[in-house]
Amino acid sequence: MKKTLLSIALGACAVLNAQTPPQLENPGFEAWETIQVGGSSSTALEPVQWSGLKSSDDPSLAQLSPDGTLTQAVGRDGTGYSIRLETIYTLGVAANGGITNGRFHAPQNLNPEEGYIYTDSTDDKWHLRFSWRPDSLVGWYKYAPTGQDKGKCEVILHTGYGALPLYIQGVHDVAANRVGRARYDWTATTNGQWERFAVAFNYDDSRTPDFILAICTAGDSTISENGSAVWVDDLELVYNNLSVDTYDYNKDFTVYYDQDLVFVNMKSKSVETYPMEVIDMTGKVIATQKVNSNTTTRIQNLYNKGVYFCRINTGGKMITRKIVVR
C-alpha cells in the first residue's frame, strides 16, 4: 500500500493560489486489498492504505491474531463499504480491534501495555507524509460496546518518528515529536444508528509536521472488553479558511469562551460595524449578527457543544476564527 500524498493546485478561481488541503488516504474505506499474513499462505482483507493486526510487524504474531478484529462492512448510507472493528479475546488477552495508517507492533510477551502503532519513516508502505495543519477531524461511527468499554479515533501530526502511545516505559518516548492531536472517544452505544463526530485539533507548537498517524479502535487500549465493536466510515480533515491563506489579517479579531458564553472582540482604529456568520462543522450558517469593533459582543444562540467558525466580512476580506464550545 503505497504512501504518497499529492496536493493539487487550485485553479485561477481559487483564492490566494493555495493548494487543495490534503486528506487521509482512502478515508471512506471504499478500496480493499488482499494481503498475505506474516509471510504465510494465509490471507486477509484490509482497506488500501490502512492496516490491522494481520499486518503487524512480527510475522508469527500476525498469524496468531484472531480473525474478525477488522472486517469489511456496508457503508453508512447503505452502499459502498465501511470498516467494522471488534475486540476478540485470544491467547489469554483481549486483541483490541483496530486500524491504522501506520503499523501495529505486538510484543512477543503479549503484554498489551507494550503494544503500539507507529510511523515507519523508512518504509513508504507504513507512513504518510503530511505537512499541513488541519483544524478538525470529522467522521461517522456506530458503537456497540461491552460494559463500560470505550473506543476512539485519534490522529497525531508529528515530526521524525511517531507512535501511539507516545510513551511506553523502556520502549520509547516520542512525545517531543508530536505537533498536534485530535482524539474522539466513543463511549456509549448508538443503538445501531450511525452518528457523526467532530473534534478539533489541539496543537503543541507552531512546527510543520512531517507525517500524519491515525488509529481507530473498538476498545479502551489495554483494558478493552471482549465483544466491543465499532463501525467507522467517511473520515475527513476539515480546514479553517485561514489554514490555507498565505497571509494573516487582523490579529486583533478574537473569539473566546467564558462561563458557558461565547464572545467576539475586534479592535480597529475606528468604530465599525461588521456582519458576522457563525457556521457549524457541516457548513450550515446557524447564526448571523452585527459586530461592532472596539467592543465585546456576545454571540447569540450558541449553546450546543461542538466546533464552530465565526466569519466576519470586513468589506473586502473574509476573516475566520474557530471556537470550541465544551
PDB file of C-alpha atoms in Angstrom, residues 45-192:
ATOM      1  CA  LEU A  45      -8.779  -8.391   3.594  1.00  0.00           C
ATOM      2  CA  GLU A  46      -7.738  -4.850   4.589  1.00  0.00           C
ATOM      3  CA  PRO A  47      -8.577  -1.357   3.303  1.00  0.00           C
ATOM      4  CA  VAL A  48      -5.978   0.027   0.907  1.00  0.00           C
ATOM      5  CA  GLN A  49      -3.587   2.423   2.723  1.00  0.00           C
ATOM      6  CA  TRP A  50      -4.686   1.051   6.110  1.00  0.00           C
ATOM      7  CA  SER A  51      -3.608  -1.937   8.180  1.00  0.00           C
ATOM      8  CA  GLY A  52      -4.793  -4.049  11.093  1.00  0.00           C
ATOM      9  CA  LEU A  53      -3.350  -6.683  13.418  1.00  0.00           C
ATOM     10  CA  LYS A  54      -2.892  -9.065  10.488  1.00  0.00           C
ATOM     11  CA  SER A  55      -0.241  -6.657   9.142  1.00  0.00           C
ATOM     12  CA  SER A  56       1.651  -6.240  12.428  1.00  0.00           C
ATOM     13  CA  ASP A  57       5.445  -6.231  12.277  1.00  0.00           C
ATOM     14  CA  ASP A  58       6.001  -9.639  13.920  1.00  0.00           C
ATOM     15  CA  PRO A  59       5.077 -12.320  11.344  1.00  0.00           C
ATOM     16  CA  SER A  60       4.411 -15.036  13.925  1.00  0.00           C
ATOM     17  CA  LEU A  61       2.109 -12.829  15.988  1.00  0.00           C
ATOM     18  CA  ALA A  62       0.369 -11.555  12.848  1.00  0.00           C
ATOM     19  CA  GLN A  63      -0.513 -15.165  12.052  1.00  0.00           C
ATOM     20  CA  LEU A  64      -1.824 -15.713  15.593  1.00  0.00           C
ATOM     21  CA  SER A  65      -4.030 -12.613  15.578  1.00  0.00           C
ATOM     22  CA  PRO A  66      -7.711 -13.605  15.596  1.00  0.00           C
ATOM     23  CA  ASP A  67      -9.961 -13.293  12.578  1.00  0.00           C
ATOM     24  CA  GLY A  68     -12.678 -10.675  12.895  1.00  0.00           C
ATOM     25  CA  THR A  69     -10.827  -7.790  14.550  1.00  0.00           C
ATOM     26  CA  LEU A  70     -11.028  -5.903  11.227  1.00  0.00           C
ATOM     27  CA  THR A  71     -13.700  -6.708   8.665  1.00  0.00           C
ATOM     28  CA  GLN A  72     -15.468  -5.109   5.721  1.00  0.00           C
ATOM     29  CA  ALA A  73     -18.979  -3.785   6.344  1.00  0.00           C
ATOM     30  CA  VAL A  74     -21.669  -1.908   4.424  1.00  0.00           C
ATOM     31  CA  GLY A  75     -21.205   1.869   4.201  1.00  0.00           C
ATOM     32  CA  ARG A  76     -23.233   4.203   6.374  1.00  0.00           C
ATOM     33  CA  ASP A  77     -25.602   5.154   3.546  1.00  0.00           C
ATOM     34  CA  GLY A  78     -26.299   1.521   2.672  1.00  0.00           C
ATOM     35  CA  THR A  79     -23.887   1.489  -0.260  1.00  0.00           C
ATOM     36  CA  GLY A  80     -20.150   1.020  -0.582  1.00  0.00           C
ATOM     37  CA  TYR A  81     -18.068  -0.023   2.390  1.00  0.00           C
ATOM     38  CA  SER A  82     -17.144   0.903   5.936  1.00  0.00           C
ATOM     39  CA  ILE A  83     -14.920  -0.853   8.471  1.00  0.00           C
ATOM     40  CA  ARG A  84     -16.008  -2.951  11.423  1.00  0.00           C
ATOM     41  CA  LEU A  85     -13.600  -3.361  14.351  1.00  0.00           C
ATOM     42  CA  GLU A  86     -14.150  -5.831  17.179  1.00  0.00           C
ATOM     43  CA  THR A  87     -12.191  -6.752  20.304  1.00  0.00           C
ATOM     44  CA  ILE A  88     -11.719 -10.534  20.462  1.00  0.00           C
ATOM     45  CA  TYR A  89     -10.292 -12.481  23.387  1.00  0.00           C
ATOM     46  CA  THR A  90      -7.471 -14.812  22.332  1.00  0.00           C
ATOM     47  CA  LEU A  91      -4.275 -16.297  23.774  1.00  0.00           C
ATOM     48  CA  GLY A  92      -5.231 -15.017  27.212  1.00  0.00           C
ATOM     49  CA  VAL A  93      -5.520 -11.359  26.159  1.00  0.00           C
ATOM     50  CA  ALA A  94      -8.092  -9.099  24.537  1.00  0.00           C
ATOM     51  CA  ALA A  95      -6.987  -8.298  20.981  1.00  0.00           C
ATOM     52  CA  ASN A  96      -8.307  -4.761  20.573  1.00  0.00           C
ATOM     53  CA  GLY A  97      -9.875  -4.418  17.133  1.00  0.00           C
ATOM     54  CA  GLY A  98      -8.020  -1.584  15.450  1.00  0.00           C
ATOM     55  CA  ILE A  99      -6.924   0.004  12.210  1.00  0.00           C
ATOM     56  CA  THR A 100      -4.113   2.452  11.445  1.00  0.00           C
ATOM     57  CA  ASN A 101      -2.463   4.149   8.503  1.00  0.00           C
ATOM     58  CA  GLY A 102       0.851   3.248  10.170  1.00  0.00           C
ATOM     59  CA  ARG A 103       1.703  -0.194  11.512  1.00  0.00           C
ATOM     60  CA  PHE A 104       0.905  -2.247  14.592  1.00  0.00           C
ATOM     61  CA  HIS A 105       3.596  -3.622  16.881  1.00  0.00           C
ATOM     62  CA  ALA A 106       2.612  -6.506  19.156  1.00  0.00           C
ATOM     63  CA  PRO A 107       5.210  -7.590  21.755  1.00  0.00           C
ATOM     64  CA  GLN A 108       6.373 -11.209  21.908  1.00  0.00           C
ATOM     65  CA  ASN A 109       5.302 -11.433  25.555  1.00  0.00           C
ATOM     66  CA  LEU A 110       1.751 -10.411  24.530  1.00  0.00           C
ATOM     67  CA  ASN A 111       1.751  -7.713  27.218  1.00  0.00           C
ATOM     68  CA  PRO A 112      -0.835  -5.207  25.956  1.00  0.00           C
ATOM     69  CA  GLU A 113       0.971  -2.435  27.858  1.00  0.00           C
ATOM     70  CA  GLU A 114       3.855  -2.754  25.384  1.00  0.00           C
ATOM     71  CA  GLY A 115       1.811  -2.762  22.182  1.00  0.00           C
ATOM     72  CA  TYR A 116       1.656   0.323  19.962  1.00  0.00           C
ATOM     73  CA  ILE A 117       1.229   1.690  16.449  1.00  0.00           C
ATOM     74  CA  TYR A 118       3.945   3.639  14.720  1.00  0.00           C
ATOM     75  CA  THR A 119       5.053   5.530  11.644  1.00  0.00           C
ATOM     76  CA  ASP A 120       7.892   3.735   9.887  1.00  0.00           C
ATOM     77  CA  SER A 121       9.545   6.690   8.173  1.00  0.00           C
ATOM     78  CA  THR A 122      11.985   4.398   6.332  1.00  0.00           C
ATOM     79  CA  ASP A 123       9.294   2.415   4.517  1.00  0.00           C
ATOM     80  CA  ASP A 124       6.748   4.023   2.193  1.00  0.00           C
ATOM     81  CA  LYS A 125       4.359   1.204   2.977  1.00  0.00           C
ATOM     82  CA  TRP A 126       3.900   2.278   6.589  1.00  0.00           C
ATOM     83  CA  HIS A 127       3.850   6.070   6.614  1.00  0.00           C
ATOM     84  CA  LEU A 128       2.013   9.039   5.156  1.00  0.00           C
ATOM     85  CA  ARG A 129       3.948  12.265   4.681  1.00  0.00           C
ATOM     86  CA  PHE A 130       1.910  15.305   5.650  1.00  0.00           C
ATOM     87  CA  SER A 131       2.898  18.954   6.143  1.00  0.00           C
ATOM     88  CA  TRP A 132      -0.464  20.663   6.761  1.00  0.00           C
ATOM     89  CA  ARG A 133      -2.216  21.726   9.959  1.00  0.00           C
ATOM     90  CA  PRO A 134      -5.910  20.766   9.740  1.00  0.00           C
ATOM     91  CA  ASP A 135      -8.442  22.356  12.027  1.00  0.00           C
ATOM     92  CA  SER A 136     -10.673  19.407  12.884  1.00  0.00           C
ATOM     93  CA  LEU A 137     -11.311  15.716  12.349  1.00  0.00           C
ATOM     94  CA  VAL A 138     -14.813  14.505  11.492  1.00  0.00           C
ATOM     95  CA  GLY A 139     -16.303  11.134  10.640  1.00  0.00           C
ATOM     96  CA  TRP A 140     -19.155   8.711  11.196  1.00  0.00           C
ATOM     97  CA  TYR A 141     -19.456   5.767  13.578  1.00  0.00           C
ATOM     98  CA  LYS A 142     -21.847   3.409  15.286  1.00  0.00           C
ATOM     99  CA  TYR A 143     -20.811   1.725  18.505  1.00  0.00           C
ATOM    100  CA  ALA A 144     -21.783  -1.413  20.390  1.00  0.00           C
ATOM    101  CA  PRO A 145     -19.564  -1.584  23.497  1.00  0.00           C
ATOM    102  CA  THR A 146     -19.316  -4.350  26.037  1.00  0.00           C
ATOM    103  CA  GLY A 147     -19.978  -2.977  29.522  1.00  0.00           C
ATOM    104  CA  GLN A 148     -18.312   0.389  30.078  1.00  0.00           C
ATOM    105  CA  ASP A 149     -15.750  -0.033  27.308  1.00  0.00           C
ATOM    106  CA  LYS A 150     -14.849   2.896  25.073  1.00  0.00           C
ATOM    107  CA  GLY A 151     -13.152   3.117  21.699  1.00  0.00           C
ATOM    108  CA  LYS A 152     -11.508   6.021  19.919  1.00  0.00           C
ATOM    109  CA  CYS A 153     -10.434   7.700  16.734  1.00  0.00           C
ATOM    110  CA  GLU A 154      -7.128   9.512  17.196  1.00  0.00           C
ATOM    111  CA  VAL A 155      -4.883  11.370  14.772  1.00  0.00           C
ATOM    112  CA  ILE A 156      -1.499  12.895  15.529  1.00  0.00           C
ATOM    113  CA  LEU A 157       0.715  15.092  13.381  1.00  0.00           C
ATOM    114  CA  HIS A 158       4.385  14.611  14.117  1.00  0.00           C
ATOM    115  CA  THR A 159       7.992  15.093  13.077  1.00  0.00           C
ATOM    116  CA  GLY A 160      10.518  12.266  12.866  1.00  0.00           C
ATOM    117  CA  TYR A 161       9.437   9.018  14.479  1.00  0.00           C
ATOM    118  CA  GLY A 162       5.855   8.879  15.723  1.00  0.00           C
ATOM    119  CA  ALA A 163       3.963   6.317  17.774  1.00  0.00           C
ATOM    120  CA  LEU A 164       0.858   5.877  19.926  1.00  0.00           C
ATOM    121  CA  PRO A 165       1.005   5.700  22.873  1.00  0.00           C
ATOM    122  CA  LEU A 166       3.641   8.435  22.843  1.00  0.00           C
ATOM    123  CA  TYR A 167       5.403   6.980  25.878  1.00  0.00           C
ATOM    124  CA  ILE A 168       5.937   3.374  26.938  1.00  0.00           C
ATOM    125  CA  GLN A 169       8.431   2.837  29.737  1.00  0.00           C
ATOM    126  CA  GLY A 170      11.504   1.022  28.499  1.00  0.00           C
ATOM    127  CA  VAL A 171      10.290   1.094  24.901  1.00  0.00           C
ATOM    128  CA  HIS A 172      10.064   4.653  23.557  1.00  0.00           C
ATOM    129  CA  ASP A 173       9.307   8.274  24.398  1.00  0.00           C
ATOM    130  CA  VAL A 174       8.316  10.308  21.338  1.00  0.00           C
ATOM    131  CA  ALA A 175       6.161  12.962  22.998  1.00  0.00           C
ATOM    132  CA  ALA A 176       8.531  15.701  21.813  1.00  0.00           C
ATOM    133  CA  ASN A 177       7.854  14.773  18.181  1.00  0.00           C
ATOM    134  CA  ARG A 178       4.118  15.408  18.374  1.00  0.00           C
ATOM    135  CA  VAL A 179       2.977  18.644  16.721  1.00  0.00           C
ATOM    136  CA  GLY A 180      -0.796  18.305  17.092  1.00  0.00           C
ATOM    137  CA  ARG A 181      -3.531  15.887  18.044  1.00  0.00           C
ATOM    138  CA  ALA A 182      -7.249  15.233  17.571  1.00  0.00           C
ATOM    139  CA  ARG A 183      -8.984  12.475  19.525  1.00  0.00           C
ATOM    140  CA  TYR A 184     -12.616  11.453  19.826  1.00  0.00           C
ATOM    141  CA  ASP A 185     -13.751   8.736  22.250  1.00  0.00           C
ATOM    142  CA  TRP A 186     -16.908   6.752  21.547  1.00  0.00           C
ATOM    143  CA  THR A 187     -18.273   5.857  24.956  1.00  0.00           C
ATOM    144  CA  ALA A 188     -21.891   4.732  24.633  1.00  0.00           C
ATOM    145  CA  THR A 189     -23.965   2.553  22.353  1.00  0.00           C
ATOM    146  CA  THR A 190     -25.536   4.259  19.360  1.00  0.00           C
ATOM    147  CA  ASN A 191     -28.266   1.595  19.256  1.00  0.00           C
ATOM    148  CA  GLY A 192     -27.355   0.541  15.752  1.00  0.00           C
TER     149      GLY A 192
END
